[in-house]
Amino acid sequence: NLYNETLNIPLIVKWPGQRHSQRVAPLAQHIDLFPTLLRAAGLQVPKGLPGMDLAQVATSGDDKRWAISHLTHPTREGISVVHAGWKLIHPLRRELAETSLLYHRSIDPAERTDRHVENLVRAGWLESLIRREQESSKGALKAQTYEMNEETRKGLEALGYL
């Protein structure tokens, strides 16, 4: 689903020589891992590489970034966007929800109260971020099918993937 219990996963990092723990509130995304590890290794991050160095994000406390999540399931499909303490879930199929849902994550971390009606401007702006994402992904790579041989299938089953 597109709710916090599925998407809000902690990222735990222990740097060499680090002696004190620190809790950081800004979003971390998978695309941030590569630039973070490159900087930690003392390497230059190539221009145009998506993501941010999480050490810099932690130092600045920057929470202005936004994150998009996609859900594609045989019975539910939707997109969510998180920005500045708010989350909008936009259903692409009615089975997920009848209309978009808006949650104020800082006062409703369990995402129980839809605040869409009283925050139409914020909801509209978050919807525009989703439309921008949808437009930018048109013509993107499409999923490919792969016929698995028996040996590969057995190996994946033994690992618990199938």
GROMACS .gro file of N, CA and C in nm:
model
  486
    1ASN      N    1   0.083  -0.118   0.000
    1ASN     CA    2   0.000   0.000   0.000
    1ASN      C    3   0.088   0.125   0.000
    2LEU      N    4   0.028   0.240   0.005
    2LEU     CA    5   0.102   0.367   0.000
    2LEU      C    6   0.101   0.440   0.134
    3TYR      N    7   0.078   0.368   0.242
    3TYR     CA    8   0.073   0.429   0.375
    3TYR      C    9   0.207   0.414   0.447
    4ASN      N   10   0.220   0.489   0.556
    4ASN     CA   11   0.347   0.495   0.629
    4ASN      C   12   0.397   0.360   0.676
    5GLU      N   13   0.308   0.271   0.717
    5GLU     CA   14   0.355   0.143   0.769
    5GLU      C   15   0.432   0.063   0.664
    6THR      N   16   0.411   0.094   0.537
    6THR     CA   17   0.484   0.028   0.430
    6THR      C   18   0.601   0.111   0.379
    7LEU      N   19   0.581   0.241   0.367
    7LEU     CA   20   0.681   0.327   0.302
    7LEU      C   21   0.781   0.392   0.396
    8ASN      N   22   0.745   0.411   0.521
    8ASN     CA   23   0.830   0.484   0.614
    8ASN      C   24   0.926   0.387   0.684
    9ILE      N   25   1.033   0.351   0.614
    9ILE     CA   26   1.130   0.253   0.662
    9ILE      C   27   1.254   0.327   0.709
   10PRO      N   28   1.302   0.300   0.829
   10PRO     CA   29   1.423   0.370   0.875
   10PRO      C   30   1.548   0.325   0.798
   11LEU      N   31   1.636   0.418   0.778
   11LEU     CA   32   1.767   0.389   0.720
   11LEU      C   33   1.869   0.407   0.831
   12ILE      N   34   1.945   0.304   0.858
   12ILE     CA   35   2.044   0.308   0.966
   12ILE      C   36   2.182   0.300   0.904
   13VAL      N   37   2.266   0.400   0.935
   13VAL     CA   38   2.400   0.407   0.880
   13VAL      C   39   2.498   0.423   0.996
   14LYS      N   40   2.605   0.347   0.994
   14LYS     CA   41   2.713   0.359   1.092
   14LYS      C   42   2.840   0.388   1.014
   15TRP      N   43   2.893   0.509   1.028
   15TRP     CA   44   3.014   0.548   0.958
   15TRP      C   45   3.137   0.503   1.035
   16PRO      N   46   3.245   0.471   0.968
   16PRO     CA   47   3.371   0.437   1.038
   16PRO      C   48   3.410   0.553   1.131
   17GLY      N   49   3.445   0.520   1.252
   17GLY     CA   50   3.486   0.622   1.349
   17GLY      C   51   3.372   0.697   1.416
   18GLN      N   52   3.250   0.670   1.378
   18GLN     CA   53   3.135   0.739   1.437
   18GLN      C   54   3.116   0.691   1.580
   19ARG      N   55   3.104   0.784   1.673
   19ARG     CA   56   3.090   0.748   1.814
   19ARG      C   57   2.952   0.779   1.872
   20HIS      N   58   2.880   0.871   1.810
   20HIS     CA   59   2.750   0.912   1.864
   20HIS      C   60   2.641   0.890   1.760
   21SER      N   61   2.525   0.851   1.808
   21SER     CA   62   2.413   0.832   1.716
   21SER      C   63   2.343   0.965   1.690
   22GLN      N   64   2.269   0.969   1.582
   22GLN     CA   65   2.195   1.089   1.545
   22GLN      C   66   2.070   1.045   1.473
   23ARG      N   67   1.958   1.104   1.508
   23ARG     CA   68   1.832   1.077   1.438
   23ARG      C   69   1.805   1.195   1.346
   24VAL      N   70   1.777   1.164   1.221
   24VAL     CA   71   1.758   1.268   1.120
   24VAL      C   72   1.617   1.256   1.064
   25ALA      N   73   1.544   1.367   1.058
   25ALA     CA   74   1.405   1.365   1.014
   25ALA      C   75   1.385   1.368   0.863
   26PRO      N   76   1.469   1.435   0.783
   26PRO     CA   77   1.439   1.445   0.640
   26PRO      C   78   1.431   1.309   0.571
   27LEU      N   79   1.360   1.309   0.459
   27LEU     CA   80   1.341   1.188   0.380
   27LEU      C   81   1.473   1.134   0.326
   28ALA      N   82   1.486   1.005   0.328
   28ALA     CA   83   1.595   0.937   0.259
   28ALA      C   84   1.529   0.847   0.155
   29GLN      N   85   1.589   0.841   0.037
   29GLN     CA   86   1.534   0.760  -0.070
   29GLN      C   87   1.643   0.668  -0.124
   30HIS      N   88   1.601   0.563  -0.191
   30HIS     CA   89   1.699   0.470  -0.249
   30HIS      C   90   1.798   0.542  -0.341
   31ILE      N   91   1.750   0.640  -0.416
   31ILE     CA   92   1.839   0.710  -0.510
   31ILE      C   93   1.948   0.790  -0.438
   32ASP      N   94   1.934   0.808  -0.307
   32ASP     CA   95   2.035   0.882  -0.229
   32ASP      C   96   2.153   0.795  -0.188
   33LEU      N   97   2.137   0.664  -0.192
   33LEU     CA   98   2.243   0.577  -0.140
   33LEU      C   99   2.372   0.587  -0.220
   34PHE      N  100   2.363   0.585  -0.352
   34PHE     CA  101   2.484   0.587  -0.433
   34PHE      C  102   2.564   0.716  -0.414
   35PRO      N  103   2.502   0.836  -0.425
   35PRO     CA  104   2.580   0.958  -0.401
   35PRO      C  105   2.636   0.965  -0.258
   36THR      N  106   2.563   0.912  -0.162
   36THR     CA  107   2.609   0.913  -0.023
   36THR      C  108   2.734   0.827  -0.008
   37LEU      N  109   2.730   0.707  -0.065
   37LEU     CA  110   2.845   0.617  -0.055
   37LEU      C  111   2.966   0.669  -0.133
   38LEU      N  112   2.941   0.731  -0.248
   38LEU     CA  113   3.053   0.789  -0.324
   38LEU      C  114   3.124   0.896  -0.241
   39ARG      N  115   3.048   0.987  -0.181
   39ARG     CA  116   3.108   1.094  -0.098
   39ARG      C  117   3.180   1.035   0.022
   40ALA      N  118   3.120   0.935   0.084
   40ALA     CA  119   3.183   0.873   0.202
   40ALA      C  120   3.316   0.808   0.165
   41ALA      N  121   3.326   0.760   0.042
   41ALA     CA  122   3.450   0.698  -0.005
   41ALA      C  123   3.549   0.803  -0.056
   42GLY      N  124   3.509   0.931  -0.049
   42GLY     CA  125   3.597   1.037  -0.094
   42GLY      C  126   3.599   1.057  -0.244
   43LEU      N  127   3.497   1.005  -0.313
   43LEU     CA  128   3.490   1.015  -0.458
   43LEU      C  129   3.394   1.127  -0.499
   44GLN      N  130   3.417   1.179  -0.617
   44GLN     CA  131   3.332   1.284  -0.672
   44GLN      C  132   3.201   1.224  -0.720
   45VAL      N  133   3.091   1.292  -0.691
   45VAL     CA  134   2.959   1.249  -0.739
   45VAL      C  135   2.942   1.306  -0.880
   46PRO      N  136   2.920   1.221  -0.980
   46PRO     CA  137   2.904   1.270  -1.118
   46PRO      C  138   2.787   1.368  -1.131
   47LYS      N  139   2.806   1.469  -1.211
   47LYS     CA  140   2.698   1.565  -1.238
   47LYS      C  141   2.581   1.493  -1.302
   48GLY      N  142   2.461   1.529  -1.262
   48GLY     CA  143   2.342   1.469  -1.319
   48GLY      C  144   2.298   1.341  -1.252
   49LEU      N  145   2.379   1.290  -1.158
   49LEU     CA  146   2.340   1.168  -1.087
   49LEU      C  147   2.223   1.200  -0.995
   50PRO      N  148   2.113   1.127  -1.004
   50PRO     CA  149   2.000   1.157  -0.917
   50PRO      C  150   2.033   1.125  -0.772
   51GLY      N  151   1.963   1.189  -0.681
   51GLY     CA  152   1.982   1.165  -0.539
   51GLY      C  153   2.073   1.268  -0.477
   52MET      N  154   2.082   1.260  -0.344
   52MET     CA  155   2.160   1.355  -0.266
   52MET      C  156   2.248   1.280  -0.167
   53ASP      N  157   2.355   1.345  -0.127
   53ASP     CA  158   2.441   1.292  -0.021
   53ASP      C  159   2.365   1.308   0.111
   54LEU      N  160   2.329   1.197   0.174
   54LEU     CA  161   2.249   1.202   0.296
   54LEU      C  162   2.324   1.266   0.412
   55ALA      N  163   2.457   1.262   0.412
   55ALA     CA  164   2.533   1.330   0.517
   55ALA      C  165   2.508   1.480   0.508
   56GLN      N  166   2.501   1.535   0.388
   56GLN     CA  167   2.471   1.677   0.371
   56GLN      C  168   2.328   1.708   0.410
   57VAL      N  169   2.237   1.620   0.375
   57VAL     CA  170   2.096   1.638   0.411
   57VAL      C  171   2.083   1.638   0.564
   58ALA      N  172   2.153   1.545   0.632
   58ALA     CA  173   2.146   1.536   0.778
   58ALA      C  174   2.203   1.662   0.842
   59THR      N  175   2.310   1.715   0.788
   59THR     CA  176   2.373   1.835   0.843
   59THR      C  177   2.282   1.957   0.825
   60SER      N  178   2.221   1.968   0.707
   60SER     CA  179   2.139   2.086   0.679
   60SER      C  180   2.000   2.076   0.740
   61GLY      N  181   1.951   1.953   0.764
   61GLY     CA  182   1.814   1.935   0.815
   61GLY      C  183   1.710   1.968   0.710
   62ASP      N  184   1.750   1.972   0.584
   62ASP     CA  185   1.662   2.010   0.473
   62ASP      C  186   1.547   1.911   0.459
   63ASP      N  187   1.424   1.962   0.475
   63ASP     CA  188   1.306   1.878   0.457
   63ASP      C  189   1.219   1.934   0.345
   64LYS      N  190   1.281   1.996   0.245
   64LYS     CA  191   1.206   2.056   0.136
   64LYS      C  192   1.193   1.961   0.017
   65ARG      N  193   1.260   1.848   0.023
   65ARG     CA  194   1.252   1.753  -0.088
   65ARG      C  195   1.117   1.684  -0.089
   66TRP      N  196   1.083   1.628  -0.202
   66TRP     CA  197   0.960   1.550  -0.211
   66TRP      C  198   0.993   1.413  -0.267
   67ALA      N  199   0.910   1.318  -0.232
   67ALA     CA  200   0.931   1.180  -0.274
   67ALA      C  201   0.803   1.124  -0.333
   68ILE      N  202   0.819   1.053  -0.442
   68ILE     CA  203   0.707   0.989  -0.511
   68ILE      C  204   0.718   0.838  -0.490
   69SER      N  205   0.605   0.775  -0.463
   69SER     CA  206   0.599   0.628  -0.454
   69SER      C  207   0.488   0.579  -0.545
   70HIS      N  208   0.512   0.464  -0.607
   70HIS     CA  209   0.416   0.404  -0.699
   70HIS      C  210   0.368   0.271  -0.642
   71LEU      N  211   0.241   0.243  -0.660
   71LEU     CA  212   0.185   0.113  -0.623
   71LEU      C  213   0.118   0.054  -0.747
   72THR      N  214   0.166  -0.061  -0.787
   72THR     CA  215   0.103  -0.134  -0.897
   72THR      C  216   0.075  -0.274  -0.847
   73HIS      N  217  -0.052  -0.304  -0.833
   73HIS     CA  218  -0.098  -0.431  -0.779
   73HIS      C  219  -0.216  -0.475  -0.866
   74PRO      N  220  -0.240  -0.604  -0.880
   74PRO     CA  221  -0.351  -0.646  -0.966
   74PRO      C  222  -0.486  -0.582  -0.930
   75THR      N  223  -0.506  -0.547  -0.802
   75THR     CA  224  -0.636  -0.489  -0.764
   75THR      C  225  -0.628  -0.344  -0.718
   76ARG      N  226  -0.508  -0.291  -0.701
   76ARG     CA  227  -0.494  -0.152  -0.655
   76ARG      C  228  -0.378  -0.086  -0.729
   77GLU      N  229  -0.398   0.040  -0.767
   77GLU     CA  230  -0.292   0.112  -0.835
   77GLU      C  231  -0.302   0.259  -0.794
   78GLY      N  232  -0.187   0.319  -0.762
   78GLY     CA  233  -0.187   0.459  -0.722
   78GLY      C  234  -0.048   0.516  -0.711
   79ILE      N  235  -0.042   0.645  -0.683
   79ILE     CA  236   0.083   0.718  -0.665
   79ILE      C  237   0.068   0.804  -0.541
   80SER      N  238   0.176   0.814  -0.462
   80SER     CA  239   0.173   0.907  -0.349
   80SER      C  240   0.291   1.002  -0.361
   81VAL      N  241   0.273   1.119  -0.303
   81VAL     CA  242   0.381   1.217  -0.295
   81VAL      C  243   0.388   1.265  -0.151
   82VAL      N  244   0.511   1.276  -0.100
   82VAL     CA  245   0.535   1.327   0.035
   82VAL      C  246   0.619   1.453   0.022
   83HIS      N  247   0.575   1.559   0.091
   83HIS     CA  248   0.650   1.685   0.090
   83HIS      C  249   0.617   1.765   0.215
   84ALA      N  250   0.722   1.810   0.283
   84ALA     CA  251   0.710   1.904   0.396
   84ALA      C  252   0.604   1.861   0.498
   85GLY      N  253   0.605   1.735   0.535
   85GLY     CA  254   0.514   1.688   0.639
   85GLY      C  255   0.375   1.650   0.590
   86TRP      N  256   0.351   1.654   0.460
   86TRP     CA  257   0.222   1.618   0.403
   86TRP      C  258   0.237   1.501   0.307
   87LYS      N  259   0.132   1.421   0.295
   87LYS     CA  260   0.130   1.313   0.196
   87LYS      C  261  -0.004   1.315   0.124
   88LEU      N  262   0.003   1.305  -0.008
   88LEU     CA  263  -0.117   1.291  -0.089
   88LEU      C  264  -0.110   1.155  -0.159
   89ILE      N  265  -0.217   1.079  -0.146
   89ILE     CA  266  -0.230   0.951  -0.215
   89ILE      C  267  -0.331   0.971  -0.328
   90HIS      N  268  -0.285   0.948  -0.450
   90HIS     CA  269  -0.367   0.967  -0.568
   90HIS      C  270  -0.399   0.829  -0.627
   91PRO      N  271  -0.525   0.786  -0.618
   91PRO     CA  272  -0.559   0.653  -0.672
   91PRO      C  273  -0.565   0.657  -0.825
   92LEU      N  274  -0.513   0.554  -0.887
   92LEU     CA  275  -0.525   0.539  -1.032
   92LEU      C  276  -0.636   0.439  -1.066
   93ARG      N  277  -0.683   0.367  -0.964
   93ARG     CA  278  -0.796   0.276  -0.977
   93ARG      C  279  -0.884   0.294  -0.854
   94ARG      N  280  -1.015   0.281  -0.872
   94ARG     CA  281  -1.111   0.304  -0.763
   94ARG      C  282  -1.095   0.206  -0.646
   95GLU      N  283  -1.036   0.089  -0.671
   95GLU     CA  284  -1.019  -0.009  -0.564
   95GLU      C  285  -0.925   0.044  -0.455
   96LEU      N  286  -0.836   0.135  -0.490
   96LEU     CA  287  -0.745   0.193  -0.390
   96LEU      C  288  -0.819   0.297  -0.307
   97ALA      N  289  -0.890   0.387  -0.372
   97ALA     CA  290  -0.969   0.491  -0.304
   97ALA      C  291  -1.058   0.557  -0.409
   98GLU      N  292  -1.165   0.619  -0.364
   98GLU     CA  293  -1.257   0.688  -0.455
   98GLU      C  294  -1.196   0.818  -0.507
   99THR      N  295  -1.127   0.891  -0.417
   99THR     CA  296  -1.066   1.019  -0.452
   99THR      C  297  -0.928   1.027  -0.386
  100SER      N  298  -0.855   1.132  -0.417
  100SER     CA  299  -0.725   1.153  -0.353
  100SER      C  300  -0.743   1.175  -0.203
  101LEU      N  301  -0.643   1.132  -0.128
  101LEU     CA  302  -0.643   1.145   0.018
  101LEU      C  303  -0.522   1.228   0.058
  102LEU      N  304  -0.543   1.321   0.153
  102LEU     CA  305  -0.435   1.408   0.198
  102LEU      C  306  -0.418   1.392   0.349
  103TYR      N  307  -0.293   1.369   0.391
  103TYR     CA  308  -0.264   1.350   0.533
  103TYR      C  309  -0.155   1.448   0.578
  104HIS      N  310  -0.173   1.502   0.697
  104HIS     CA  311  -0.073   1.590   0.759
  104HIS      C  312   0.009   1.501   0.852
  105ARG      N  313   0.122   1.454   0.802
  105ARG     CA  314   0.199   1.349   0.869
  105ARG      C  315   0.253   1.391   1.005
  106SER      N  316   0.285   1.518   1.024
  106SER     CA  317   0.344   1.559   1.152
  106SER      C  318   0.242   1.555   1.266
  107ILE      N  319   0.114   1.574   1.236
  107ILE     CA  320   0.013   1.565   1.344
  107ILE      C  321  -0.073   1.439   1.333
  108ASP      N  322  -0.059   1.366   1.224
  108ASP     CA  323  -0.136   1.243   1.201
  108ASP      C  324  -0.043   1.137   1.141
  109PRO      N  325   0.058   1.092   1.218
  109PRO     CA  326   0.154   0.997   1.161
  109PRO      C  327   0.092   0.863   1.121
  110ALA      N  328  -0.022   0.828   1.178
  110ALA     CA  329  -0.089   0.703   1.141
  110ALA      C  330  -0.173   0.718   1.014
  111GLU      N  331  -0.181   0.840   0.962
  111GLU     CA  332  -0.256   0.869   0.839
  111GLU      C  333  -0.400   0.819   0.848
  112ARG      N  334  -0.472   0.871   0.946
  112ARG     CA  335  -0.611   0.829   0.968
  112ARG      C  336  -0.712   0.936   0.925
  113THR      N  337  -0.672   1.065   0.923
  113THR     CA  338  -0.766   1.173   0.895
  113THR      C  339  -0.734   1.239   0.761
  114ASP      N  340  -0.825   1.222   0.665
  114ASP     CA  341  -0.810   1.284   0.534
  114ASP      C  342  -0.837   1.433   0.547
  115ARG      N  343  -0.741   1.516   0.509
  115ARG     CA  344  -0.753   1.661   0.520
  115ARG      C  345  -0.763   1.729   0.384
  116HIS      N  346  -0.805   1.652   0.284
  116HIS     CA  347  -0.813   1.703   0.148
  116HIS      C  348  -0.908   1.821   0.135
  117VAL      N  349  -1.028   1.810   0.191
  117VAL     CA  350  -1.132   1.912   0.174
  117VAL      C  351  -1.090   2.046   0.233
  118GLU      N  352  -1.026   2.046   0.350
  118GLU     CA  353  -0.988   2.173   0.412
  118GLU      C  354  -0.853   2.226   0.364
  119ASN      N  355  -0.786   2.154   0.274
  119ASN     CA  356  -0.655   2.197   0.222
  119ASN      C  357  -0.650   2.178   0.071
  120LEU      N  358  -0.746   2.234   0.000
  120LEU     CA  359  -0.757   2.214  -0.144
  120LEU      C  360  -0.637   2.268  -0.221
  121VAL      N  361  -0.582   2.382  -0.178
  121VAL     CA  362  -0.468   2.439  -0.249
  121VAL      C  363  -0.345   2.349  -0.234
  122ARG      N  364  -0.318   2.305  -0.111
  122ARG     CA  365  -0.204   2.214  -0.089
  122ARG      C  366  -0.224   2.084  -0.166
  123ALA      N  367  -0.345   2.030  -0.161
  123ALA     CA  368  -0.374   1.906  -0.234
  123ALA      C  369  -0.353   1.926  -0.384
  124GLY      N  370  -0.398   2.039  -0.436
  124GLY     CA  371  -0.381   2.068  -0.578
  124GLY      C  372  -0.234   2.078  -0.617
  125TRP      N  373  -0.154   2.140  -0.531
  125TRP     CA  374  -0.011   2.153  -0.559
  125TRP      C  375   0.056   2.015  -0.558
  126LEU      N  376   0.022   1.931  -0.461
  126LEU     CA  377   0.078   1.796  -0.455
  126LEU      C  378   0.032   1.713  -0.575
  127GLU      N  379  -0.093   1.731  -0.618
  127GLU     CA  380  -0.142   1.664  -0.739
  127GLU      C  381  -0.059   1.706  -0.860
  128SER      N  382  -0.018   1.835  -0.864
  128SER     CA  383   0.063   1.881  -0.978
  128SER      C  384   0.200   1.813  -0.980
  129LEU      N  385   0.256   1.783  -0.861
  129LEU     CA  386   0.382   1.709  -0.857
  129LEU      C  387   0.365   1.568  -0.913
  130ILE      N  388   0.251   1.508  -0.882
  130ILE     CA  389   0.222   1.374  -0.934
  130ILE      C  390   0.205   1.379  -1.085
  131ARG      N  391   0.132   1.479  -1.136
  131ARG     CA  392   0.116   1.492  -1.282
  131ARG      C  393   0.252   1.511  -1.349
  132ARG      N  394   0.339   1.591  -1.286
  132ARG     CA  395   0.473   1.612  -1.341
  132ARG      C  396   0.550   1.480  -1.348
  133GLU      N  397   0.538   1.400  -1.244
  133GLU     CA  398   0.603   1.268  -1.242
  133GLU      C  399   0.547   1.178  -1.352
  134GLN      N  400   0.416   1.179  -1.368
  134GLN     CA  401   0.353   1.096  -1.470
  134GLN      C  402   0.399   1.139  -1.610
  135GLU      N  403   0.407   1.269  -1.633
  135GLU     CA  404   0.452   1.319  -1.763
  135GLU      C  405   0.597   1.282  -1.790
  136SER      N  406   0.681   1.295  -1.689
  136SER     CA  407   0.824   1.267  -1.708
  136SER      C  408   0.851   1.118  -1.728
  137SER      N  409   0.760   1.033  -1.681
  137SER     CA  410   0.782   0.889  -1.695
  137SER      C  411   0.720   0.831  -1.822
  138LYS      N  412   0.649   0.913  -1.899
  138LYS     CA  413   0.595   0.863  -2.026
  138LYS      C  414   0.711   0.827  -2.117
  139GLY      N  415   0.704   0.714  -2.177
  139GLY     CA  416   0.812   0.670  -2.265
  139GLY      C  417   0.931   0.614  -2.190
  140ALA      N  418   0.920   0.602  -2.058
  140ALA     CA  419   1.030   0.546  -1.979
  140ALA      C  420   1.040   0.397  -2.007
  141LEU      N  421   1.137   0.335  -1.948
  141LEU     CA  422   1.156   0.191  -1.966
  141LEU      C  423   1.032   0.115  -1.920
  142LYS      N  424   0.996   0.018  -1.994
  142LYS     CA  425   0.882  -0.067  -1.960
  142LYS      C  426   0.932  -0.199  -1.903
  143ALA      N  427   0.852  -0.257  -1.817
  143ALA     CA  428   0.888  -0.386  -1.759
  143ALA      C  429   0.899  -0.490  -1.869
  144GLN      N  430   0.995  -0.576  -1.855
  144GLN     CA  431   1.014  -0.683  -1.952
  144GLN      C  432   0.980  -0.816  -1.886
  145THR      N  433   0.932  -0.908  -1.966
  145THR     CA  434   0.904  -1.041  -1.913
  145THR      C  435   1.030  -1.126  -1.929
  146TYR      N  436   1.042  -1.221  -1.841
  146TYR     CA  437   1.158  -1.309  -1.841
  146TYR      C  438   1.110  -1.449  -1.814
  147GLU      N  439   1.141  -1.539  -1.902
  147GLU     CA  440   1.107  -1.680  -1.883
  147GLU      C  441   1.218  -1.744  -1.802
  148MET      N  442   1.183  -1.791  -1.685
  148MET     CA  443   1.280  -1.848  -1.594
  148MET      C  444   1.298  -1.997  -1.619
  149ASN      N  445   1.423  -2.041  -1.621
  149ASN     CA  446   1.445  -2.185  -1.634
  149ASN      C  447   1.427  -2.250  -1.497
  150GLU      N  448   1.417  -2.381  -1.496
  150GLU     CA  449   1.388  -2.455  -1.373
  150GLU      C  450   1.497  -2.436  -1.268
  151GLU      N  451   1.622  -2.431  -1.309
  151GLU     CA  452   1.734  -2.414  -1.216
  151GLU      C  453   1.725  -2.278  -1.144
  152THR      N  454   1.696  -2.174  -1.219
  152THR     CA  455   1.682  -2.041  -1.160
  152THR      C  456   1.563  -2.037  -1.065
  153ARG      N  457   1.451  -2.095  -1.108
  153ARG     CA  458   1.332  -2.098  -1.022
  153ARG      C  459   1.361  -2.168  -0.889
  154LYS      N  460   1.427  -2.284  -0.895
  154LYS     CA  461   1.460  -2.357  -0.772
  154LYS      C  462   1.553  -2.276  -0.681
  155GLY      N  463   1.651  -2.209  -0.741
  155GLY     CA  464   1.743  -2.126  -0.664
  155GLY      C  465   1.670  -2.012  -0.595
  156LEU      N  466   1.577  -1.946  -0.663
  156LEU     CA  467   1.501  -1.836  -0.605
  156LEU      C  468   1.406  -1.887  -0.497
  157GLU      N  469   1.349  -2.005  -0.519
  157GLU     CA  470   1.261  -2.065  -0.417
  157GLU      C  471   1.342  -2.098  -0.292
  158ALA      N  472   1.462  -2.151  -0.310
  158ALA     CA  473   1.547  -2.186  -0.195
  158ALA      C  474   1.584  -2.063  -0.114
  159LEU      N  475   1.595  -1.948  -0.181
  159LEU     CA  476   1.626  -1.822  -0.112
  159LEU      C  477   1.503  -1.755  -0.053
  160GLY      N  478   1.384  -1.808  -0.082
  160GLY     CA  479   1.261  -1.753  -0.028
  160GLY      C  480   1.201  -1.642  -0.112
  161TYR      N  481   1.251  -1.621  -0.234
  161TYR     CA  482   1.197  -1.516  -0.320
  161TYR      C  483   1.071  -1.557  -0.392
  162LEU      N  484   1.051  -1.684  -0.410
  162LEU     CA  485   0.930  -1.733  -0.479
  162LEU      C  486   0.853  -1.826  -0.388
   0.00000   0.00000   0.00000
